[in-house]
Coordinates of C-alpha atoms in Angstrom, one line a residue:
M1 CA -11.1 -18.4 22.1
L2 CA -11.4 -22.1 21.9
S3 CA -12.7 -23.9 24.9
A4 CA -11.3 -27.1 26.5
P5 CA -13.5 -29.8 24.7
V6 CA -12.2 -28.6 21.5
L7 CA -8.5 -29.8 22.5
A8 CA -9.9 -33.3 23.4
G9 CA -8.2 -34.8 20.5
A10 CA -5.0 -33.1 20.8
P11 CA -1.9 -34.5 22.5
A12 CA -1.7 -34.3 26.2
Y13 CA 0.7 -31.5 27.9
L14 CA 1.8 -30.7 31.3
A15 CA 1.0 -27.4 32.6
A16 CA 2.9 -25.5 30.0
P17 CA 3.2 -21.7 30.2
A18 CA 1.2 -19.7 27.7
P19 CA 3.1 -19.3 24.4
S20 CA 5.0 -16.1 24.0
T21 CA 4.1 -14.0 20.9
P22 CA 6.4 -11.1 21.0
L23 CA 6.6 -8.4 18.3
G24 CA 9.9 -9.4 17.4
P25 CA 13.1 -7.3 17.4
F26 CA 12.7 -3.7 16.4
E27 CA 15.7 -4.1 14.0
D28 CA 14.0 -6.8 12.0
S29 CA 10.9 -4.8 11.6
A30 CA 12.9 -1.6 10.5
V31 CA 14.8 -3.6 7.9
S32 CA 11.5 -5.1 6.5
W33 CA 9.9 -1.6 6.4
A34 CA 12.7 -0.3 4.6
S35 CA 12.4 -3.0 1.9
W36 CA 8.6 -2.6 1.7
A37 CA 8.7 1.2 1.6
T38 CA 11.1 1.5 -1.2
L39 CA 9.5 -1.3 -3.4
M40 CA 6.0 0.3 -2.9
S41 CA 7.1 3.8 -3.4
F42 CA 8.8 3.2 -6.6
V43 CA 5.5 1.5 -8.0
G44 CA 3.4 4.5 -6.7
L45 CA 5.7 7.3 -7.9
V46 CA 5.8 5.9 -11.6
A47 CA 2.0 5.2 -11.5
L48 CA 1.5 8.9 -10.3
A49 CA 3.8 10.1 -13.2
L50 CA 1.5 8.3 -15.7
V51 CA -1.8 9.5 -14.0
V52 CA -0.8 13.2 -14.0
A53 CA 1.0 13.2 -17.3
A54 CA -1.8 14.7 -19.3
P55 CA -2.8 17.6 -16.9
A56 CA 0.8 18.4 -16.7
R57 CA 1.1 18.7 -20.4
G58 CA -2.1 20.7 -20.7
A59 CA -0.8 23.2 -18.1
G60 CA 2.1 24.2 -20.3
E61 CA 5.6 23.1 -21.2
R62 CA 7.2 24.4 -17.9
T63 CA 4.8 22.6 -15.6
A64 CA 5.2 19.5 -17.8
R65 CA 9.1 19.6 -17.3
I66 CA 8.7 20.3 -13.5
V67 CA 6.4 17.2 -13.0
R68 CA 8.4 14.9 -15.1
T69 CA 11.7 15.9 -13.4
R70 CA 10.4 15.9 -9.7
L71 CA 8.5 12.6 -10.0
G72 CA 11.2 11.1 -12.1
W73 CA 14.0 11.8 -9.7
A74 CA 12.0 10.6 -6.9
A75 CA 11.2 7.3 -8.7
V76 CA 14.9 6.8 -9.4
V77 CA 15.9 7.4 -5.9
A78 CA 13.2 4.9 -4.6
G79 CA 14.3 2.3 -7.2
V80 CA 18.0 2.7 -6.5
L81 CA 17.4 2.5 -2.7
A82 CA 15.3 -0.6 -3.0
L83 CA 18.3 -2.6 -4.2
P84 CA 20.2 -2.3 -0.9
A85 CA 17.1 -2.3 1.1
V86 CA 15.9 -5.7 -0.2
L87 CA 19.4 -7.2 -0.3
T88 CA 19.8 -6.1 3.4
D89 CA 16.4 -8.0 4.3
Q90 CA 17.5 -10.8 2.6
A91 CA 20.9 -10.8 4.2
H92 CA 19.2 -10.6 7.5
S93 CA 17.0 -13.6 6.7
A94 CA 20.0 -15.7 5.6
S95 CA 21.8 -15.1 9.0
R96 CA 20.4 -15.6 12.6
T97 CA 22.8 -13.5 14.2
G98 CA 23.5 -10.5 11.7
Y99 CA 23.6 -10.0 8.0
D100 CA 25.1 -12.5 5.4
Y101 CA 25.4 -10.5 2.4
G102 CA 27.5 -13.1 0.5
A103 CA 24.7 -15.8 1.0
A104 CA 22.0 -13.5 0.2
W105 CA 23.8 -12.4 -3.1
R106 CA 24.5 -16.0 -4.0
G107 CA 20.9 -17.0 -3.5
L108 CA 19.7 -14.6 -6.3
F109 CA 19.0 -16.5 -9.5
D110 CA 20.7 -19.7 -8.2
G111 CA 18.3 -21.9 -10.2
S112 CA 15.6 -22.5 -7.7
G113 CA 12.3 -20.9 -7.5
A114 CA 13.0 -19.1 -4.4
G115 CA 16.3 -17.8 -6.0
L116 CA 14.4 -16.5 -9.2
L117 CA 11.9 -14.6 -6.9
A118 CA 14.5 -13.1 -4.7
G119 CA 16.4 -12.1 -7.8
L120 CA 13.5 -10.4 -9.3
E121 CA 12.6 -8.7 -6.2
T122 CA 16.1 -7.3 -5.7
V123 CA 17.1 -6.5 -9.3
L124 CA 14.2 -5.4 -11.2
P125 CA 13.3 -2.0 -9.3
F126 CA 17.0 -1.1 -9.9
V127 CA 16.7 -1.9 -13.6
A128 CA 13.4 0.1 -13.8
A129 CA 14.9 3.1 -12.2
L130 CA 17.5 2.9 -14.9
L131 CA 14.7 3.1 -17.5
I132 CA 13.4 6.3 -15.7
L133 CA 16.7 8.1 -15.9
P134 CA 16.6 9.3 -19.5
V135 CA 13.1 10.9 -18.7
V136 CA 14.7 13.2 -16.0
I137 CA 18.1 13.7 -17.8
R138 CA 17.1 14.5 -21.4
R139 CA 15.1 17.9 -21.5
A140 CA 13.3 16.9 -24.7
L141 CA 11.9 13.4 -25.4
P142 CA 9.0 12.4 -27.5
A143 CA 5.9 12.1 -25.3
R144 CA 5.3 8.3 -26.5
L145 CA 8.8 7.4 -25.6
V146 CA 8.5 8.9 -22.2
T147 CA 5.0 7.1 -21.7
G148 CA 6.7 3.8 -22.9
L149 CA 9.7 4.1 -20.5
R150 CA 7.2 4.7 -17.6
V151 CA 5.0 2.0 -18.6
A152 CA 8.0 -0.5 -18.9
A153 CA 9.4 0.7 -15.5
L154 CA 6.1 0.2 -13.9
I155 CA 5.7 -3.2 -15.1
L156 CA 9.2 -4.2 -13.9
G157 CA 8.5 -2.4 -10.5
V158 CA 5.2 -4.4 -10.1
V159 CA 6.8 -7.6 -11.0
G160 CA 9.5 -7.0 -8.4
L161 CA 7.0 -6.0 -5.8
V162 CA 4.7 -9.1 -6.2
S163 CA 7.6 -11.5 -6.4
T164 CA 7.8 -11.0 -2.6
R165 CA 4.4 -12.8 -2.4
I166 CA 4.6 -15.5 -5.3
P167 CA 4.7 -19.0 -3.8
T168 CA 7.5 -21.3 -5.0
S169 CA 4.9 -24.2 -5.2
L170 CA 1.1 -24.7 -5.2
A171 CA 1.2 -27.2 -2.5
D172 CA -1.9 -29.4 -2.1
N173 CA -4.7 -26.8 -2.6
A174 CA -3.8 -25.2 -5.8
G175 CA -6.9 -23.1 -6.1
R176 CA -6.6 -21.6 -2.6
T177 CA -3.0 -20.8 -3.1
V178 CA -3.7 -19.0 -6.2
F179 CA -6.6 -17.0 -4.8
Q180 CA -4.4 -16.0 -1.7
T181 CA -1.7 -15.0 -3.9
F182 CA -4.2 -12.8 -5.9
M183 CA -5.5 -11.2 -2.8
W184 CA -1.8 -10.5 -1.8
I185 CA -1.1 -8.9 -5.1
L186 CA -4.3 -6.7 -4.8
H187 CA -3.0 -5.8 -1.4
L188 CA 0.5 -4.8 -2.4
I189 CA -0.4 -3.0 -5.7
G190 CA -3.1 -0.9 -4.0
G191 CA -0.9 0.0 -1.1
G192 CA 2.0 0.8 -3.6
V193 CA 0.1 3.1 -5.8
W194 CA -1.4 4.7 -2.7
V195 CA 1.7 5.3 -0.8
G196 CA 3.9 6.2 -3.7
G197 CA 1.2 8.7 -5.0
L198 CA 1.0 10.4 -1.7
I199 CA 4.9 10.7 -1.7
G200 CA 4.7 12.0 -5.1
L201 CA 2.1 14.8 -4.4
V202 CA 4.2 15.9 -1.4
V203 CA 7.3 16.0 -3.8
L204 CA 5.1 18.0 -6.3
V205 CA 3.7 20.5 -3.5
A206 CA 7.2 21.0 -2.1
G207 CA 8.5 24.2 -3.8
S208 CA 5.3 24.3 -5.9
G209 CA 6.0 26.6 -8.9
L210 CA 3.3 24.6 -10.8
E211 CA 0.5 26.4 -12.8
S212 CA -2.9 26.5 -10.9
G213 CA -4.6 24.8 -13.8
F214 CA -2.5 21.7 -13.2
W215 CA -3.8 20.9 -9.8
S216 CA -7.6 20.5 -10.2
P217 CA -7.4 17.8 -13.1
A218 CA -4.4 16.0 -11.6
I219 CA -6.1 15.7 -8.2
R220 CA -9.1 14.4 -9.8
R221 CA -7.3 11.8 -11.7
F222 CA -5.2 10.7 -8.6
S223 CA -8.5 10.5 -6.6
I224 CA -9.7 7.9 -9.1
A225 CA -6.5 5.9 -8.5
A226 CA -6.6 6.3 -4.8
M227 CA -10.1 5.2 -4.5
S228 CA -9.3 2.1 -6.6
C229 CA -6.5 1.4 -4.2
V230 CA -8.8 1.9 -1.1
A231 CA -11.3 -0.7 -2.7
A232 CA -8.3 -3.2 -3.5
I233 CA -6.9 -3.0 0.0
S234 CA -10.3 -3.2 1.7
L235 CA -11.4 -6.3 -0.2
S236 CA -7.9 -8.1 0.2
G237 CA -7.9 -7.0 3.8
L238 CA -11.3 -8.6 4.5
F239 CA -10.1 -11.8 3.1
L240 CA -6.7 -11.7 5.2
Y241 CA -8.8 -10.8 8.3
W242 CA -11.0 -13.8 7.6
E243 CA -8.1 -16.1 7.1
H244 CA -6.1 -15.0 10.2
V245 CA -8.7 -13.9 12.7
D246 CA -11.7 -15.7 14.4
G247 CA -13.6 -12.7 15.5
P248 CA -13.3 -9.1 16.9
T249 CA -12.3 -10.3 20.5
Q250 CA -9.1 -11.8 19.0
L251 CA -8.2 -8.2 18.1
L252 CA -7.6 -7.5 22.0
S253 CA -6.7 -11.1 23.2
T254 CA -3.6 -11.9 20.8
M255 CA -0.6 -10.1 19.8
Y256 CA -1.4 -10.3 16.3
G257 CA -4.9 -9.0 16.7
R258 CA -3.5 -5.9 18.7
V259 CA -0.9 -5.2 15.9
L260 CA -3.7 -5.5 13.2
G261 CA -5.9 -3.3 15.4
V262 CA -3.2 -0.6 15.3
K263 CA -3.1 -1.0 11.5
L264 CA -6.7 -0.7 11.2
L265 CA -6.8 2.5 13.3
I266 CA -4.4 4.1 11.2
F267 CA -6.1 2.8 7.9
G268 CA -9.4 4.4 9.4
S269 CA -7.5 7.7 10.0
L270 CA -6.3 7.5 6.3
L271 CA -10.0 6.9 5.1
A272 CA -11.2 9.9 7.2
L273 CA -8.5 12.2 5.7
G274 CA -9.3 10.9 2.2
A275 CA -13.0 11.7 2.8
V276 CA -11.9 15.4 3.8
N277 CA -9.9 15.5 0.7
Q278 CA -12.7 13.9 -1.7
F279 CA -15.6 15.8 -0.3
W280 CA -14.3 19.0 1.1
L281 CA -11.0 19.9 -0.4
H282 CA -11.1 18.7 -3.9
P283 CA -14.4 20.4 -4.7
R284 CA -13.1 23.7 -3.4
I285 CA -10.1 23.3 -5.6
D286 CA -12.4 23.0 -8.5
A287 CA -14.3 26.0 -7.4
L288 CA -11.0 27.9 -7.0
R289 CA -9.9 27.3 -10.6
A290 CA -13.2 28.4 -11.8
A291 CA -13.1 31.5 -9.8
G292 CA -9.5 32.6 -10.5
D293 CA -6.3 32.7 -8.5
E294 CA -6.8 35.9 -6.5
R295 CA -9.7 34.8 -4.4
P296 CA -8.9 34.6 -0.6
L297 CA -9.8 30.8 -0.5
R298 CA -6.6 30.1 -2.5
T299 CA -4.4 30.9 0.3
V300 CA -6.4 28.6 2.7
L301 CA -6.3 25.8 0.3
V302 CA -2.4 26.2 -0.7
R303 CA -1.8 25.9 3.2
R304 CA -4.2 23.2 4.0
F305 CA -3.5 20.8 0.9
P306 CA 0.1 20.2 1.6
A307 CA -0.5 19.7 5.3
V308 CA -3.3 17.1 4.6
V309 CA -1.1 15.2 2.1
G310 CA 1.8 15.4 4.4
V311 CA -0.1 13.9 7.3
E312 CA -1.7 11.2 5.0
T313 CA 1.9 10.2 3.7
V314 CA 3.2 10.0 7.5
L315 CA 0.0 7.9 8.3
I316 CA 0.6 5.5 5.4
L317 CA 4.3 4.9 6.0
G318 CA 3.3 4.4 9.7
L319 CA 0.8 1.8 8.5
L320 CA 3.5 0.0 6.5
F321 CA 5.7 0.0 9.6
A322 CA 2.8 -1.5 11.8
A323 CA 2.3 -4.1 9.2
S324 CA 6.0 -5.3 9.5
F325 CA 5.2 -6.4 13.1
L326 CA 2.5 -8.8 11.9
H327 CA 3.7 -12.4 12.5
G328 CA 1.7 -15.6 12.7
S329 CA -2.0 -15.7 13.0
A330 CA -4.4 -14.6 15.7
R331 CA -6.3 -17.8 15.4
N332 CA -3.2 -19.8 16.2
Q333 CA -2.0 -17.6 19.0
A334 CA -5.3 -17.9 20.7
F335 CA -5.6 -21.8 20.1
Q336 CA -2.1 -22.2 21.4
A337 CA -2.8 -20.0 24.5
D338 CA -5.8 -22.1 25.2
A339 CA -4.0 -25.4 24.6
A340 CA -1.3 -24.4 27.3
K341 CA -3.9 -23.3 29.6
H342 CA -5.5 -26.6 29.6
A343 CA -2.4 -28.8 29.3
T344 CA -1.5 -31.8 31.4
G345 CA 2.1 -32.6 30.0
S346 CA 5.1 -30.7 28.8
V347 CA 5.8 -30.1 25.2
K348 CA 8.2 -28.1 23.0
K349 CA 5.9 -27.4 20.2
L350 CA 2.2 -26.5 20.4
P351 CA -0.3 -27.5 17.7
K352 CA -1.6 -25.2 15.0
L353 CA -5.0 -24.8 13.6
P354 CA -5.7 -26.0 10.1
Q355 CA -6.6 -23.4 7.4
K356 CA -10.2 -22.3 7.5
E357 CA -12.5 -24.2 5.2
V358 CA -14.2 -22.4 2.4
S359 CA -17.9 -23.1 2.2
A360 CA -20.7 -21.7 0.0
S361 CA -21.6 -19.1 2.7
T362 CA -18.0 -17.9 2.6
W363 CA -18.4 -17.1 -1.2
I364 CA -21.7 -15.6 -0.8
E365 CA -20.4 -13.3 2.1
G366 CA -17.4 -12.5 0.1
T367 CA -19.3 -11.5 -2.9
A368 CA -21.5 -9.3 -0.9
E369 CA -18.7 -7.6 0.6
T370 CA -17.1 -7.0 -2.8
A371 CA -20.2 -5.6 -4.1
A372 CA -20.7 -3.4 -1.0
V373 CA -17.1 -2.0 -1.3
L374 CA -17.5 -1.3 -5.1
V375 CA -20.8 0.5 -4.7
V376 CA -19.5 2.8 -1.9
T377 CA -16.4 3.5 -4.0
V378 CA -18.3 4.4 -7.1
A379 CA -21.0 6.2 -5.2
G380 CA -18.4 8.3 -3.3
Y381 CA -16.5 9.3 -6.5
R382 CA -19.8 10.3 -8.3
F383 CA -21.0 12.2 -5.3
S384 CA -17.7 14.2 -4.9
G385 CA -17.9 15.0 -8.5
K386 CA -21.5 16.4 -8.1
L387 CA -20.2 18.5 -5.2
A388 CA -17.4 20.0 -7.4
R389 CA -19.7 20.8 -10.2
R390 CA -22.1 22.4 -7.9
R391 CA -19.6 24.4 -6.2
V392 CA -18.2 25.5 -9.7
G393 CA -21.7 26.5 -10.8
R394 CA -21.9 28.9 -7.9
V395 CA -18.7 30.8 -8.6
R396 CA -17.8 33.2 -11.4
P397 CA -14.4 34.3 -12.2
A398 CA -13.5 37.5 -10.4
E399 CA -13.7 40.4 -12.7
G400 CA -11.2 43.1 -13.1

């Protein structure tokens, strides 16, 4: 929190009350959450379908068909629902009192930069869902065609998702704006692949019917994607924290900080569950596959894996919901509260802090954080692989 001398150059105010920083209407956050959840889920579901395609084909034609159909229909539903969800969010933003769907629809592709981005965000996931339809409707399609349709749908979905954070102009500091946008793209794609992947695993686990040989390589492949997502979210999250928060005390003293604190607690819980998956559950699934399906451990894993994945899915959807309550900046909320506290005159609008200046030490710290996240991610993946190989080496297939 800034002290009174820092405000010496600011205009004089009369004992103004501390600025209110409410969470905002629940309805606004719910509408925003629906938009984010559908956009990100579509991207993650298509990405998961690409990731597990080879293990599904290796497990047999029946398993490949089940995986393709379940993930395909889930992606189609998410992409179709994204259209009304995003349009509703835009209609709500276009009206102060309700939902102006007419204004929102007219704003799509209206010739302006904002209209182009709004149109891409609204239309592309729906078009991408149409590309996935042949994959689930036709029983027999060439593998290359299926892969091509999925890749095209994924590209369209990613463009629609990142359109939500593409600026309409580069303003004064073009370099910083580009870097901020890149960080947001990392954050969104990482979160999308993670949340959609978890939803996809829940869809695959429900009803099961899949060959046991599918799960071990499929989970291992998803683990690589999930750990990459964690690295991307961590790196971009560190930058966003640096940009909006001036120290840990603001996590408790400002509304932005408290909401961010809830988000960080949920993220920490997800990391803990991910560690359980990576270092305990996945190695045992590998060992189970090597030992055969009749071992007693199979029942334990079959029960625990869906439960863990289900809890992770609920948590990550809750994290998205918490993120929809993040408004403004902890730095500005703390600054304005201090300005009101030391005010000597009345004012309608309190000042805001300028953006943080990037220095050489900022780049050094950022580089060190990047290296640390990458080292931990790679080391964690390699260590879990060693655990899996060690457990497989101890087990021999049951005889008889």
